[in-house]
Amino acid sequence: MAGIFDIELHDGETTNQDESDDDVIESNVGDYDTAPSVDSMLEGGNLFARSENVERVQLSEQNVNPGQEKTGPQDFELCKILGEGGYGKVFQVRKITGKDKGSIFAMKVLRKASIIRNQKDTAHTKAERNILEAVKHPFIVNLMYAFQTGGKLYLILEYLCGGELFTYLDREGIFLEDTACFYLSEIILALQHLHNQGIIYRDLKPENILLDGEGHVKLTDFGLCKEHIQDGTVTHTFCGTIEYMAPEILTRSGHGKAVDWWSLGALMFDMLTGVPPFTGSDRRKTIEKILRGKLNLPQYLTADARDLIRKLLKRQVAQRLGSSPDDAEQIIKHDFFNHINWQDVISRKLVPPFKPSLKSADDTSQFDEQFTATVPVDSPVESMLSESANMIFQGFTYVAPSVLEEMYNQPRVVTPRSEQRLSSSHHRRNHGFTPRTPDANLRPLSHFHHHRLTVPGHHSADDTEMMEVGPMPGHV
């Protein structure tokens, strides 16, 4: 996210922590002109002004970046609804114009009026768009286009027809260790890439991991990411999905990249046992268990799996695997991954354990019928923003370099703005879970989920303490 969009003002330095394994977390809520005038140079007898070859040109869309593809909602045919929530909808769409005519994408539509009500939501939306532009990786969803109208923002993403990893996990009950190892290895490389860019993800969970047509992982939903996080710097936003939140987020003591490795440990536990490691009958009990509860590991897990989970789920950040400047390298070298060829992982040469059963490239069978069976309509905007309000989203438009390369048949560089489930559903209900519903590629601030409590990042303790899981928010 560009610096101008980085409005979070609570960053600071980490403090020393007690490194005891048995501790629990207690929660307390001159030489040249630096600004030369071009006009004075031209009007003051400057050499360039006296040249007969100098021509004054009025800048316009026609002579700045000529040929730049102009894309809007009219260039896409709505096919299916993949998900919806409080801020908008996600559609499966078909491009009906341009060089990529006929291509299938996922189109995320957000209402500006809903977003600008909260400064944090505005910042997170911009961060999501900017991160998607800046980050290109085999295991991260690709942004193809971004554009806006007077009342809405549009993100056009690659369509990941394999659906959510959650779907497969819920169907199988639990994963075998080799299966979990495959998914974890691809996720680790995606998180490592984000961390190398100074980005923490903060919302790792099965619902935010989609599969492509071959069954490889793609991380989605970057609305809770935080940029400009380097070693030694922390941020304080209270956000994420409770069951996968690191203790330092819950205690608001300041957090950095290591929160993603705690979430990876929680995800690994979920894959191998059927539920996240710390769950309660309500949110307060879940938080209490995350901060103080004993980690119980089933004996059927191998010694390497148990060891890795323990080291990822260390409450004291300094003791957590991945917390050092080596970051992911510590995890990659763990014995649980001894049989993994990491070059084969990044090259996508490993054979996925599950290949989605698909009839065509536009198959939506891996998404919930409660959405896909609904007539796809991009609802009209009820109210338009003022010109000044619209300026908040200036610079939102984007066309992927791959699209430009195809248009011009030559390389183009776009500089980023910133660099088996234990009795499955029955078991989850007995642990305070309600059935999860697969929804969409990239949900704004995870509001497309109502079965887990996802905290969108407000700083107010009063706000967060009063949040409860409620019904699905209204339509666009």
XYZ file of C-alpha atoms in Angstrom:
476
model
C 0.000 0.000 0.000
C 1.329 3.394 -0.920
C 2.411 5.512 2.004
C -0.395 8.002 1.495
C -2.865 5.222 2.177
C -1.106 4.016 5.308
C -3.285 5.707 7.921
C -2.706 3.272 10.775
C -0.958 5.362 13.430
C -0.380 2.859 16.191
C 2.842 1.180 15.084
C 5.685 0.883 17.549
C 8.551 -1.222 18.724
C 8.211 -4.632 20.307
C 8.996 -5.092 23.958
C 11.073 -7.836 25.577
C 9.010 -10.812 26.605
C 9.485 -13.590 29.134
C 10.579 -16.663 27.192
C 9.189 -19.273 29.569
C 7.524 -22.171 27.776
C 4.933 -22.515 30.511
C 3.834 -18.893 30.666
C 0.312 -17.996 29.661
C -0.751 -14.702 28.151
C -2.521 -12.199 30.384
C -4.844 -9.869 28.465
C -4.926 -6.102 29.278
C -7.429 -4.453 27.584
C 21.667 24.658 -1.409
C 23.463 24.110 -4.466
C 20.601 23.816 -6.793
C 16.974 24.741 -6.995
C 14.957 21.942 -5.455
C 11.673 23.216 -6.923
C 12.366 24.702 -10.343
C 9.496 26.425 -12.158
C 8.944 25.067 -15.611
C 6.884 28.118 -16.564
C 9.693 30.528 -15.626
C 12.154 28.472 -17.599
C 10.002 28.661 -20.682
C 9.087 32.313 -20.335
C 12.423 33.685 -19.156
C 14.460 33.296 -22.301
C 15.611 29.808 -21.375
C 17.580 27.967 -24.029
C 14.769 25.470 -24.426
C 12.203 28.227 -24.782
C 14.242 29.829 -27.559
C 14.449 26.594 -29.487
C 12.231 26.491 -32.536
C 11.722 22.786 -31.976
C 9.895 23.197 -28.668
C 6.138 22.685 -28.818
C 3.619 23.245 -26.041
C 1.181 20.352 -25.718
C -1.998 20.215 -23.647
C -2.039 16.935 -21.748
C -5.120 14.751 -22.163
C -6.205 11.122 -22.167
C -5.544 11.045 -25.895
C -1.843 11.865 -25.669
C -0.897 10.392 -22.277
C -0.451 6.618 -22.388
C -2.199 6.340 -25.770
C -3.670 2.950 -26.411
C -4.172 2.227 -22.714
C -7.084 -0.156 -22.426
C -10.127 1.492 -20.849
C -12.161 -1.134 -19.032
C -15.451 -0.904 -17.163
C -18.465 -2.938 -16.054
C -19.825 -2.883 -19.595
C -16.925 -5.108 -20.721
C -18.045 -8.036 -18.572
C -21.053 -10.346 -18.771
C -22.396 -11.524 -15.414
C -22.578 -15.332 -15.298
C -23.045 -16.427 -11.678
C -22.959 -15.061 -8.157
C -20.148 -16.659 -6.171
C -20.771 -14.865 -2.882
C -22.082 -11.720 -1.280
C -21.879 -9.735 1.921
C -22.204 -6.370 3.585
C -20.027 -4.428 1.132
C -20.861 -6.052 -2.178
C -20.917 -9.183 -4.305
C -18.514 -11.465 -6.094
C -19.553 -12.590 -9.565
C -18.239 -15.044 -12.065
C -17.985 -12.971 -15.259
C -16.997 -13.393 -18.902
C -15.002 -10.702 -20.731
C -16.902 -9.669 -23.847
C -14.409 -7.187 -25.332
C -10.689 -6.836 -25.992
C -7.874 -9.281 -26.580
C -9.022 -11.508 -23.727
C -12.611 -11.699 -24.941
C -14.282 -14.872 -23.700
C -12.023 -15.264 -20.674
C -13.633 -16.139 -17.322
C -12.845 -14.034 -14.252
C -14.148 -13.362 -10.765
C -15.429 -9.808 -10.308
C -15.550 -8.365 -6.820
C -17.882 -5.371 -6.566
C -17.741 -3.060 -3.542
C -20.024 -0.173 -2.655
C -18.080 2.999 -1.979
C -20.749 4.431 0.315
C -20.447 1.447 2.659
C -16.653 1.517 2.692
C -16.060 5.213 3.400
C -18.198 5.140 6.545
C -15.191 3.802 8.398
C -11.657 5.045 7.925
C -10.216 1.614 8.603
C -12.425 -0.024 5.986
C -11.302 2.549 3.430
C -7.646 1.907 4.233
C -8.084 -1.872 4.110
C -9.841 -1.695 0.736
C -7.033 0.368 -0.739
C -4.471 -1.943 0.802
C -6.126 -4.961 -0.755
C -6.086 -3.426 -4.216
C -2.487 -2.182 -3.935
C -1.179 -5.462 -2.552
C -2.873 -7.374 -5.338
C -1.097 -5.122 -7.842
C 2.292 -5.364 -6.178
C 2.401 -9.062 -5.328
C 2.785 -11.657 -8.047
C 3.330 -15.245 -6.958
C 2.284 -18.755 -8.096
C 0.288 -19.270 -4.905
C -1.403 -15.867 -4.666
C -4.492 -14.859 -6.652
C -3.829 -12.600 -9.652
C -5.451 -9.187 -10.099
C -6.253 -8.599 -13.767
C -8.139 -5.284 -13.744
C -9.325 -2.676 -11.284
C -11.698 0.178 -12.123
C -14.457 2.238 -10.581
C -17.720 3.996 -11.269
C -19.293 6.824 -9.331
C -20.635 4.495 -6.683
C -18.674 1.242 -6.879
C -15.199 -0.292 -6.957
C -14.433 -3.290 -9.157
C -11.635 -5.850 -8.794
C -11.316 -8.354 -11.642
C -9.454 -11.446 -10.453
C -8.481 -14.752 -11.951
C -11.316 -17.238 -11.516
C -10.280 -20.090 -9.248
C -12.695 -22.844 -10.184
C -11.446 -25.287 -7.543
C -13.264 -23.456 -4.764
C -12.182 -23.223 -1.135
C -9.788 -25.600 0.584
C -12.410 -25.663 3.332
C -14.764 -27.581 1.025
C -12.294 -30.443 0.680
C -11.334 -30.379 4.349
C -14.960 -30.439 5.440
C -15.718 -33.304 3.062
C -12.733 -35.430 4.118
C -13.014 -34.758 7.844
C -9.267 -34.649 8.368
C -6.286 -34.739 6.036
C -3.508 -37.282 6.042
C -0.165 -35.735 6.932
C 1.151 -35.988 3.363
C -1.918 -34.097 2.136
C -1.545 -31.407 4.777
C 2.164 -31.173 3.980
C 1.414 -30.411 0.326
C -0.922 -27.550 1.133
C 1.236 -26.191 3.944
C 4.324 -26.096 1.718
C 2.592 -23.960 -0.907
C 1.067 -21.698 1.751
C 4.459 -21.232 3.437
C 6.017 -20.008 0.178
C 3.128 -17.595 -0.367
C 3.468 -16.175 3.158
C 7.239 -15.980 2.788
C 6.821 -13.907 -0.357
C 4.415 -11.554 1.401
C 6.765 -11.176 4.350
C 9.672 -10.427 2.005
C 7.566 -7.543 0.691
C 6.930 -6.263 4.212
C 3.344 -7.540 4.263
C 1.653 -9.555 6.997
C -1.443 -11.489 5.960
C -3.382 -11.779 9.248
C -6.320 -13.895 8.099
C -5.049 -17.362 7.228
C -7.845 -19.952 7.390
C -9.298 -22.668 5.100
C -11.926 -20.278 3.701
C -9.255 -17.902 2.375
C -7.319 -20.614 0.553
C -8.720 -21.317 -2.894
C -7.674 -24.008 -5.364
C -7.096 -23.565 -9.069
C -8.251 -26.055 -11.692
C -5.265 -28.313 -11.037
C -5.672 -28.280 -7.270
C -2.825 -25.915 -6.360
C -3.235 -23.304 -3.619
C -3.996 -19.619 -4.112
C -4.217 -17.242 -1.160
C -7.083 -14.755 -1.410
C -8.705 -11.959 0.606
C -6.081 -9.340 1.370
C -8.395 -6.901 3.139
C -6.762 -7.473 6.529
C -3.168 -7.272 5.347
C -0.739 -4.728 6.729
C 2.165 -3.313 4.724
C 5.521 -1.824 5.671
C 6.161 -4.333 8.453
C 9.865 -5.099 8.746
C 11.852 -6.896 11.428
C 11.418 -5.109 14.740
C 8.306 -3.117 13.774
C 4.827 -3.957 14.956
C 1.233 -2.901 14.390
C -1.684 -2.931 16.833
C -4.878 -3.429 14.831
C -7.233 -5.962 16.407
C -8.283 -7.987 13.398
C -8.548 -11.489 11.980
C -10.622 -14.573 12.621
C -10.688 -15.461 16.304
C -9.921 -19.188 16.076
C -6.741 -18.476 14.105
C -5.656 -15.270 15.854
C -2.267 -15.115 17.534
C -2.264 -14.207 21.252
C -0.404 -10.934 20.648
C -3.267 -9.713 18.447
C -5.822 -10.597 21.116
C -3.865 -8.790 23.834
C -3.205 -5.778 21.583
C 0.439 -5.863 22.665
C 1.731 -5.234 19.142
C 2.287 -7.848 16.457
C 4.459 -8.526 13.433
C 5.046 -11.234 10.859
C 5.061 -14.031 13.434
C 1.257 -13.866 13.692
C 1.052 -15.601 10.324
C 3.114 -18.522 11.621
C 0.794 -18.936 14.618
C -2.116 -19.042 12.145
C -0.218 -21.613 10.083
C 0.097 -23.783 13.200
C -3.624 -23.412 13.903
C -4.399 -24.292 10.281
C -2.132 -27.351 10.416
C -3.851 -28.519 13.613
C -7.241 -27.969 11.945
C -6.209 -30.012 8.901
C -4.930 -32.946 10.958
C -7.554 -33.089 13.739
C -10.778 -31.596 12.383
C -10.974 -28.381 14.433
C -8.702 -25.438 15.291
C -6.533 -26.007 18.391
C -8.356 -23.632 20.726
C -12.146 -23.416 20.527
C -14.877 -22.599 23.015
C -18.644 -22.379 23.156
C -18.458 -18.610 22.648
C -15.903 -16.032 21.584
C -14.788 -15.147 25.114
C -14.088 -18.778 25.969
C -12.229 -19.233 22.694
C -10.033 -16.215 23.450
C -9.420 -17.515 26.981
C -8.241 -20.849 25.584
C -5.950 -19.188 23.040
C -4.338 -17.137 25.803
C -4.137 -19.764 28.538
C -5.421 -23.135 27.333
C -3.330 -26.288 27.147
C -2.433 -27.541 23.678
C -3.647 -31.129 23.388
C -2.119 -33.062 20.487
C -3.589 -36.421 19.393
C -1.251 -39.367 19.728
C -1.965 -40.499 16.173
C 0.068 -37.556 14.866
C 3.691 -38.295 14.029
C 6.405 -36.898 16.257
C 7.472 -34.435 13.538
C 3.922 -33.135 13.122
C 3.448 -32.677 16.868
C 6.799 -30.927 17.164
C 6.059 -28.502 14.335
C 2.622 -27.616 15.711
C 4.060 -27.017 19.191
C 6.776 -24.743 17.836
C 4.334 -22.738 15.706
C 1.861 -22.334 18.564
C 4.286 -20.784 21.056
C 2.539 -17.940 22.859
C 5.814 -16.149 23.501
C 6.653 -14.655 20.108
C 10.424 -14.918 20.541
C 10.093 -18.690 20.966
C 7.786 -19.211 17.985
C 9.224 -20.930 14.922
C 9.497 -18.346 12.149
C 9.827 -15.374 14.493
C 13.537 -14.839 13.790
C 14.827 -12.746 10.867
C 15.112 -16.033 8.952
C 11.292 -16.069 8.909
C 9.979 -18.975 6.800
C 13.394 -20.588 6.425
C 13.116 -21.866 9.994
C 9.886 -23.658 9.116
C 11.072 -24.920 5.736
C 14.018 -26.650 7.468
C 11.814 -28.468 9.980
C 11.894 -32.287 9.840
C 8.189 -32.399 8.940
C 9.192 -31.142 5.474
C 12.304 -33.334 5.071
C 10.901 -35.137 2.028
C 9.845 -31.915 0.283
C 11.787 -30.585 -2.719
C 11.077 -26.877 -2.356
C 12.151 -26.093 -5.922
C 9.487 -28.524 -7.101
C 6.979 -26.778 -4.849
C 7.562 -23.287 -6.280
C 7.610 -24.767 -9.810
C 4.218 -26.378 -9.151
C 5.649 -29.799 -10.014
C 4.160 -31.598 -7.019
C 0.959 -33.508 -7.772
C -1.972 -32.070 -5.782
C -3.760 -34.571 -3.525
C -7.150 -33.444 -4.798
C -7.899 -32.346 -8.348
C -11.247 -30.531 -8.626
C -13.865 -32.417 -10.606
C -14.791 -29.848 -13.236
C -16.750 -30.022 -16.480
C -15.453 -26.771 -17.970
C -13.379 -23.669 -17.239
C -16.502 -21.841 -16.041
C -17.699 -24.656 -13.764
C -19.072 -23.279 -10.475
C -19.871 -26.625 -8.836
C -17.301 -26.015 -6.088
C -19.187 -22.937 -4.854
C -22.351 -22.851 -2.776
C -25.609 -23.221 -4.695
C -27.291 -20.666 -2.432
C -25.256 -18.116 -4.417
C -24.689 -19.740 -7.809
C -28.406 -20.537 -8.267
C -29.329 -16.860 -7.790
C -29.860 -14.617 -10.808
C -26.703 -12.486 -11.123
C -27.552 -8.782 -10.902
C -25.174 -5.926 -10.172
C -27.640 -3.784 -8.220
C -27.868 -0.060 -8.990
C -26.240 2.422 -6.652
C -28.757 4.125 -4.392
C -26.651 7.214 -3.715
C -23.645 8.805 -5.402
C -20.618 10.152 -3.566
C -19.532 13.757 -3.745
C -16.533 14.660 -5.874
C -14.359 15.103 -2.801
C -15.427 11.711 -1.423
C -14.638 10.063 -4.741
C -11.120 11.507 -4.601
C -10.439 9.026 -1.801
C -10.298 6.295 -4.418
C -8.123 8.170 -6.908
C -5.639 5.852 -8.627
C -7.754 2.721 -8.201
C -7.707 1.816 -11.916
C -5.333 -0.963 -12.978
C -4.626 -3.274 -15.915
C -2.418 -6.307 -15.324
C 0.955 -6.323 -17.127
C 0.019 -9.658 -18.711
C -2.954 -7.991 -20.396
C -0.824 -5.100 -21.651
C 1.821 -7.467 -22.983
C -0.817 -9.272 -24.992
C -2.174 -5.978 -26.286
C 1.155 -4.588 -27.473
C 3.093 -7.820 -28.111
C 6.032 -6.516 -26.124
C 7.008 -6.618 -22.467
C 5.539 -3.940 -20.228
C 6.585 -3.292 -16.639
C 4.052 -1.880 -14.211
C 5.671 -0.476 -11.078
C 3.665 -1.302 -7.960
C 2.338 1.488 -5.818
C 4.169 -0.141 -2.973
C 6.754 -2.317 -3.348
C -11.225 -36.620 7.236
C -13.134 -33.904 9.705
C -13.998 -35.662 13.016
C -17.651 -36.328 12.227
C -17.312 -33.079 10.353
C -20.367 -30.850 10.769
C -21.664 -32.674 13.854
C -18.286 -32.340 15.531
C -18.073 -28.637 14.719
C -21.525 -27.910 16.114
C -20.515 -29.644 19.352
C -17.549 -27.275 19.568
C -19.510 -24.099 19.111
C -19.191 -23.969 15.326
C -21.948 -23.483 12.827
C -21.519 -25.008 9.348
C -19.299 -22.928 7.096
C -20.413 -21.953 3.647
C -18.046 -21.657 0.721
C -18.470 -18.263 -0.798
C -16.184 -16.188 -2.944
C -12.738 -15.284 -4.175
C -11.628 -12.274 -2.031
C -14.224 -11.070 0.415
C -13.915 -7.488 1.681
C -12.725 -7.696 5.302
C -14.071 -11.241 5.334
C -17.673 -10.013 5.684
C -18.797 -12.765 3.295
C -18.558 -15.160 6.263
C -21.019 -15.136 9.101
C -20.209 -18.445 10.726
C -16.859 -17.341 12.185
C -16.244 -14.146 14.052
C -13.921 -12.085 11.902
C -12.822 -8.825 13.464
C -12.327 -6.169 10.773
C -9.679 -4.059 12.461
C -11.273 -1.363 14.622
C -9.142 -0.112 17.507
C -11.964 0.542 19.926
C -12.167 -2.046 22.674
C -15.852 -1.273 23.087
C -16.504 -1.998 19.439
C -14.699 -5.308 19.446
C -16.120 -6.534 22.730
C -19.686 -6.006 21.509
C -19.239 -7.770 18.165
C -21.271 -10.934 17.783
C -21.862 -13.312 14.906
C -25.036 -12.204 13.186
C -27.082 -12.806 10.042
C -25.691 -12.181 6.600
C -25.639 -8.455 5.877
C -27.927 -6.999 3.224
C -27.355 -7.086 -0.505
C -25.724 -4.438 -2.621
